[in-house]
Short mmCIF file of C-alpha atoms in Angstrom, two decimals:
data_model
loop_
_atom_site.label_atom_id
_atom_site.label_comp_id
_atom_site.label_asym_id
_atom_site.label_seq_id
_atom_site.Cartn_x
_atom_site.Cartn_y
_atom_site.Cartn_z
CA ALA A 2 -17.81 2.26 6.78
CA ILE A 3 -19.53 -0.29 4.51
CA ALA A 4 -20.56 -2.39 7.50
CA ASP A 5 -21.88 0.69 9.30
CA TYR A 6 -23.98 1.69 6.27
CA GLY A 7 -25.23 -1.91 6.00
CA ARG A 8 -26.45 -1.82 9.60
CA ALA A 9 -28.08 1.57 9.04
CA LEU A 10 -29.91 0.25 5.98
CA GLU A 11 -31.31 -2.66 7.98
CA HIS A 12 -33.08 -0.14 10.21
CA ALA A 13 -33.92 2.53 7.63
CA PRO A 14 -33.44 1.85 3.89
CA ARG A 15 -33.06 5.49 2.85
CA ALA A 16 -31.82 6.92 -0.42
CA ARG A 17 -29.07 8.99 1.22
CA ILE A 18 -27.60 5.94 2.98
CA TYR A 19 -27.55 3.97 -0.27
CA ALA A 20 -25.92 6.95 -1.99
CA ASN A 21 -23.28 7.26 0.72
CA ARG A 22 -22.44 3.57 0.59
CA GLY A 23 -22.32 3.80 -3.18
CA LEU A 24 -19.68 6.49 -2.82
CA VAL A 25 -17.55 4.22 -0.61
CA TYR A 26 -17.88 1.40 -3.13
CA MET A 27 -16.91 3.81 -5.89
CA GLU A 28 -13.79 4.90 -4.03
CA LEU A 29 -12.88 1.23 -3.60
CA ARG A 30 -13.57 0.77 -7.33
CA ARG A 31 -16.13 -1.92 -6.66
CA SER A 32 -18.24 -0.85 -9.60
CA GLU A 33 -20.99 -3.46 -9.48
CA GLU A 34 -21.87 -2.76 -5.82
CA ALA A 35 -21.63 0.99 -6.44
CA HIS A 36 -23.99 0.71 -9.43
CA ALA A 37 -26.51 -1.28 -7.39
CA ASP A 38 -26.51 1.15 -4.45
CA LEU A 39 -26.78 4.25 -6.61
CA ALA A 40 -29.60 2.72 -8.67
CA ARG A 41 -31.42 1.88 -5.45
CA ALA A 42 -30.91 5.40 -4.13
CA LEU A 43 -32.44 6.87 -7.28
CA GLU A 44 -35.27 4.35 -7.07
CA LEU A 45 -36.11 5.54 -3.57
CA ASP A 46 -35.65 9.22 -4.39
CA SER A 47 -35.38 10.06 -8.08
CA ALA A 48 -34.70 13.69 -7.17
CA ASP A 49 -31.69 12.94 -4.97
CA PRO A 50 -29.01 15.18 -6.53
CA ARG A 51 -26.20 13.36 -4.70
CA ALA A 52 -27.10 10.00 -6.21
CA LYS A 53 -27.31 11.52 -9.69
CA ARG A 54 -23.89 13.14 -9.32
CA LEU A 55 -22.42 9.93 -8.00
CA LYS A 56 -23.82 7.95 -10.90
CA GLN A 57 -22.15 10.35 -13.30
CA SER A 58 -18.91 9.96 -11.33
CA LEU A 59 -19.26 6.21 -11.49
CA ALA A 60 -19.00 6.37 -15.26
CA VAL A 61 -15.67 8.17 -14.74
CA VAL A 62 -14.55 5.38 -12.39
CA GLU A 63 -15.41 2.79 -15.01
CA ARG A 64 -13.27 4.65 -17.54
CA LEU A 65 -10.49 4.77 -14.91
CA ASP A 66 -10.71 0.99 -14.50
CA TRP A 67 -10.35 0.65 -18.25
CA ALA A 68 -7.33 2.96 -18.27
CA VAL A 69 -5.64 1.08 -15.43
CA GLU A 70 -6.17 -2.19 -17.29
CA ARG A 71 -4.62 -0.68 -20.40
CA LEU A 72 -1.65 0.56 -18.36
CA THR A 73 -0.94 -3.01 -17.23
CA GLU A 74 -0.67 -3.81 -20.95
CA ARG A 75 1.84 -0.94 -21.23
CA ASP A 76 -0.55 1.17 -23.24
CA PHE A 77 0.49 4.79 -22.57
CA GLY A 78 -1.49 6.23 -25.47
CA PRO A 79 -3.57 9.43 -25.62
CA ARG A 80 -6.91 7.69 -24.88
CA VAL A 81 -5.54 6.21 -21.66
CA GLU A 82 -4.03 9.53 -20.63
CA ALA A 83 -7.31 11.33 -21.37
CA ALA A 84 -9.25 8.86 -19.21
CA LEU A 85 -6.80 9.32 -16.37
CA ARG A 86 -6.92 13.11 -16.63
CA GLU A 87 -10.73 13.03 -16.58
CA ALA A 88 -10.77 10.87 -13.45
CA PHE A 89 -8.09 13.00 -11.82
CA ALA A 90 -10.13 16.13 -12.52
CA ALA A 91 -13.00 14.36 -10.73
CA ARG A 92 -10.68 14.18 -7.67
CA LEU A 93 -10.01 10.43 -7.81
CA ALA A 94 -6.63 9.97 -6.11
CA GLU A 95 -5.97 6.63 -7.81
CA ALA A 96 -6.19 8.37 -11.17
CA GLY A 97 -3.67 10.96 -10.01
CA TYR A 98 -1.20 8.29 -8.98
CA ARG A 99 -1.59 6.37 -12.24
CA LEU A 100 -1.33 9.58 -14.28
CA ALA A 101 1.88 10.49 -12.42
CA VAL A 102 3.34 7.09 -13.34
CA LEU A 103 2.32 7.52 -16.99
CA LEU A 104 3.84 11.01 -17.15
CA SER A 105 7.11 9.86 -15.59
CA LEU A 106 7.37 6.94 -17.99
CA SER A 107 6.71 9.36 -20.84
CA ASN A 108 9.65 11.56 -19.76
CA ARG A 109 7.37 14.30 -18.41
CA ARG A 110 8.80 14.01 -14.94
CA GLU A 111 8.18 17.61 -13.84
CA GLU A 112 4.44 17.38 -14.44
CA GLY A 113 4.46 13.84 -13.09
CA GLY A 114 5.99 15.09 -9.85
CA ARG A 115 3.29 17.76 -9.47
CA VAL A 116 0.53 15.21 -10.08
CA LEU A 117 2.13 12.74 -7.65
CA ALA A 118 2.23 15.46 -4.96
CA GLU A 119 -1.43 16.25 -5.52
CA ALA A 120 -2.40 12.56 -5.38
CA ALA A 121 -0.54 12.33 -2.06
CA ARG A 122 -2.45 15.36 -0.75
CA MET A 123 -5.67 13.66 -1.85
CA GLY A 124 -4.83 10.70 0.37
CA HIS A 125 -3.28 8.13 -1.96
CA ARG A 126 -1.00 6.08 0.27
CA THR A 127 1.36 4.80 -2.43
CA ALA A 128 1.72 8.32 -3.83
CA ALA A 129 2.58 9.61 -0.36
CA TYR A 130 5.21 6.90 0.15
CA GLU A 131 6.79 7.38 -3.28
CA LEU A 132 6.84 11.14 -2.75
CA TYR A 133 8.60 10.52 0.58
CA HIS A 134 11.44 8.82 -1.31
CA GLU A 135 11.51 11.59 -3.88
CA ARG A 136 11.86 14.23 -1.15
CA LEU A 137 14.67 12.21 0.44
CA ARG A 138 16.52 12.17 -2.89
CA GLN A 139 16.05 15.93 -3.10
CA GLY A 140 17.41 16.44 0.41
CA ARG A 141 14.09 17.82 1.65
CA TYR A 142 14.22 15.82 4.86
CA GLU A 143 11.65 17.64 6.96
CA GLU A 144 9.04 17.31 4.23
CA ALA A 145 10.05 13.66 3.75
CA ARG A 146 9.44 12.93 7.45
CA GLY A 147 5.97 14.43 7.18
CA LEU A 148 5.18 12.36 4.09
CA LEU A 149 6.32 9.14 5.77
CA LYS A 150 4.08 9.91 8.73
CA ARG A 151 1.21 10.64 6.38
CA ALA A 152 1.77 7.38 4.44
CA VAL A 153 1.69 5.43 7.71
CA GLU A 154 -1.58 7.17 8.67
CA LEU A 155 -2.97 6.12 5.28
CA GLU A 156 -1.96 2.52 6.14
CA SER A 157 0.76 2.08 3.56
CA HIS A 158 2.36 -1.25 4.46
CA ALA A 159 5.63 -0.17 2.85
CA ALA A 160 5.65 3.00 4.96
CA MET A 161 4.98 1.01 8.15
CA VAL A 162 7.88 -1.31 7.36
CA ARG A 163 10.08 1.71 6.65
CA ARG A 164 9.23 3.28 10.02
CA GLY A 165 9.95 -0.02 11.73
CA ARG A 166 13.29 -0.33 9.97
CA LEU A 167 14.27 3.19 10.93
CA HIS A 168 13.66 2.36 14.59
CA LEU A 169 15.44 -1.00 14.25
CA ASP A 170 18.48 0.73 12.75
CA ARG A 171 18.68 2.89 15.91
CA VAL A 172 19.05 -0.15 18.17
CA ARG A 173 22.68 0.01 19.26
CA PRO A 174 24.50 -2.04 21.92
CA ARG A 175 24.48 -0.26 25.25
CA ALA A 176 22.44 2.65 23.86
CA ALA A 177 20.16 4.14 26.50
CA ASN A 178 17.09 3.99 24.25
CA ALA A 179 17.83 0.65 22.57
CA ARG A 180 14.93 -1.15 24.22
CA GLU A 181 12.51 1.66 23.34
CA GLN A 182 13.63 1.67 19.70
CA ARG A 183 13.28 -2.14 19.52
CA GLU A 184 9.72 -1.97 20.84
CA LEU A 185 8.82 0.78 18.38
CA ALA A 186 10.22 -1.32 15.52
CA LEU A 187 8.15 -4.30 16.63
CA ARG A 188 5.07 -2.12 16.92
CA TYR A 189 5.24 -1.16 13.24
CA PHE A 190 6.08 -4.66 12.06
CA ARG A 191 3.13 -6.02 14.03
CA LEU A 192 0.86 -3.45 12.41
CA VAL A 193 1.91 -4.79 9.03
CA GLN A 194 1.36 -8.38 10.15
CA ALA A 195 -2.06 -7.50 11.60
CA ARG A 196 -3.10 -6.26 8.18
CA GLY A 197 -2.44 -9.65 6.64
CA GLN A 198 1.04 -8.92 5.26
CA ALA A 199 3.45 -11.81 5.87
CA ASP A 200 6.47 -9.52 5.49
CA GLY A 201 5.53 -8.02 8.84
CA LEU A 202 6.22 -11.40 10.47
CA ALA A 203 9.44 -11.72 8.47
CA TRP A 204 10.65 -8.42 9.97
CA ILE A 205 9.66 -9.57 13.43
CA GLY A 206 11.92 -12.54 12.78
CA VAL A 207 14.73 -10.11 11.91
CA VAL A 208 14.30 -8.43 15.30
CA HIS A 209 14.59 -11.79 17.07
CA GLU A 210 17.61 -12.74 15.00
CA ARG A 211 19.34 -9.49 15.97
CA ASP A 212 18.48 -10.29 19.58
CA GLY A 213 20.33 -13.58 19.16
CA ASP A 214 17.14 -15.62 19.57
CA LEU A 215 17.68 -17.76 16.47
CA GLU A 216 15.06 -20.33 17.40
CA GLN A 217 12.30 -17.74 17.63
CA ALA A 218 13.59 -16.04 14.47
CA GLU A 219 13.41 -19.34 12.57
CA ARG A 220 9.84 -19.92 13.73
CA CYS A 221 8.81 -16.48 12.50
CA TYR A 222 10.54 -16.97 9.16
CA ARG A 223 8.99 -20.41 8.59
CA GLN A 224 5.51 -19.13 9.31
CA ALA A 225 6.02 -16.12 7.08
CA VAL A 226 7.29 -18.41 4.28
CA GLU A 227 4.10 -20.44 4.60
CA GLU A 228 2.08 -17.23 4.37
CA GLY A 229 3.82 -16.21 1.14
CA SER A 230 6.61 -13.82 2.16
CA ALA A 231 9.50 -13.66 -0.31
CA ARG A 232 11.68 -11.80 2.22
CA ALA A 233 11.19 -14.60 4.78
CA CYS A 234 12.44 -17.16 2.25
CA THR A 235 15.72 -15.28 1.88
CA GLN A 236 16.10 -14.56 5.59
CA LEU A 237 15.49 -18.19 6.49
CA ALA A 238 17.89 -19.34 3.75
CA PHE A 239 20.67 -17.18 5.22
CA LEU A 240 19.94 -18.44 8.72
CA LEU A 241 19.93 -22.12 7.64
CA LYS A 242 23.10 -21.63 5.61
CA SER A 243 24.87 -20.37 8.72
CA LYS A 244 23.76 -23.56 10.47
CA GLY A 245 25.07 -25.76 7.65
CA ALA A 246 21.69 -26.70 6.12
CA GLN A 247 22.85 -25.92 2.60
CA GLN A 248 20.27 -27.93 0.65
CA GLU A 249 17.21 -26.40 2.29
CA ALA A 250 18.83 -22.96 2.08
CA SER A 251 19.30 -23.41 -1.67
CA GLN A 252 15.68 -24.48 -2.09
CA LEU A 253 14.47 -21.45 -0.17
CA LEU A 254 16.57 -19.10 -2.28
CA GLY A 255 14.97 -20.62 -5.36
CA LEU A 256 11.53 -20.00 -3.89
CA ALA A 257 12.50 -16.46 -2.91
CA ARG A 258 13.62 -15.83 -6.46
CA LYS A 259 10.29 -17.09 -7.84
CA ARG A 260 8.50 -14.76 -5.46
CA GLY A 261 10.63 -11.84 -6.64
CA ASP A 262 12.86 -11.05 -3.66
CA SER A 263 15.61 -8.76 -4.96
CA ARG A 264 18.34 -10.16 -2.70
CA ALA A 265 17.70 -13.72 -3.89
CA LEU A 266 17.60 -12.53 -7.50
CA ALA A 267 21.00 -10.89 -7.03
CA ILE A 268 22.50 -14.03 -5.47
CA GLN A 269 21.19 -16.42 -8.10
CA GLY A 270 21.20 -14.04 -11.02
#
């Protein structure tokens, strides 16, 4: 959308186009660009009500940025909560997700669950994916399936991997649909890889390893390791260990642990 607005502005630098692009920047929390576009919109048309409203909303976004920064410092105080509630009332999905986290950490899980559900409805991909897991825990499977589909549509990488894994788990020897399920798994893992996530390639390696193509699996894992995947470090370590390359396997497990892979942490912890 940003590129489209940029092209439109090259042909006709109108206030409404600047205001619309400012909104996109605001949703992406790119405050400086949003400020510049909204200021330009008001410059071109000082009476543009949309630009004025967006500028007011931008102040809310800036307070949200401050609140998110404070949350990373584990500040769950009333000022942070108030900023999140203000941004959530302004229909900012990110604020809803962060508020849900704060409420859950403050032992207000019931309200946190309601806020998380609303953030998911507003289009927050992480909220949708986390709510999917919550519905699974509650045994609400039909709703969970819908949430997983929604999270994939919102381009949650974790949801794409989950869909791929579900298909991969259905690949059974001599099953009539094994080939179809394998291709569906690869489709989701490739979507993750295409979005710059090295774990997608690591999962493609898993598919090849299950096929028995260890050479292709190793190539995928090594490339994914180079691209920063913690999962690939552990997968490659297991593969090399089975081939007797203990020293390199140990080094890879150490790297996986540094990158935070839970399996490597469990092995070396």
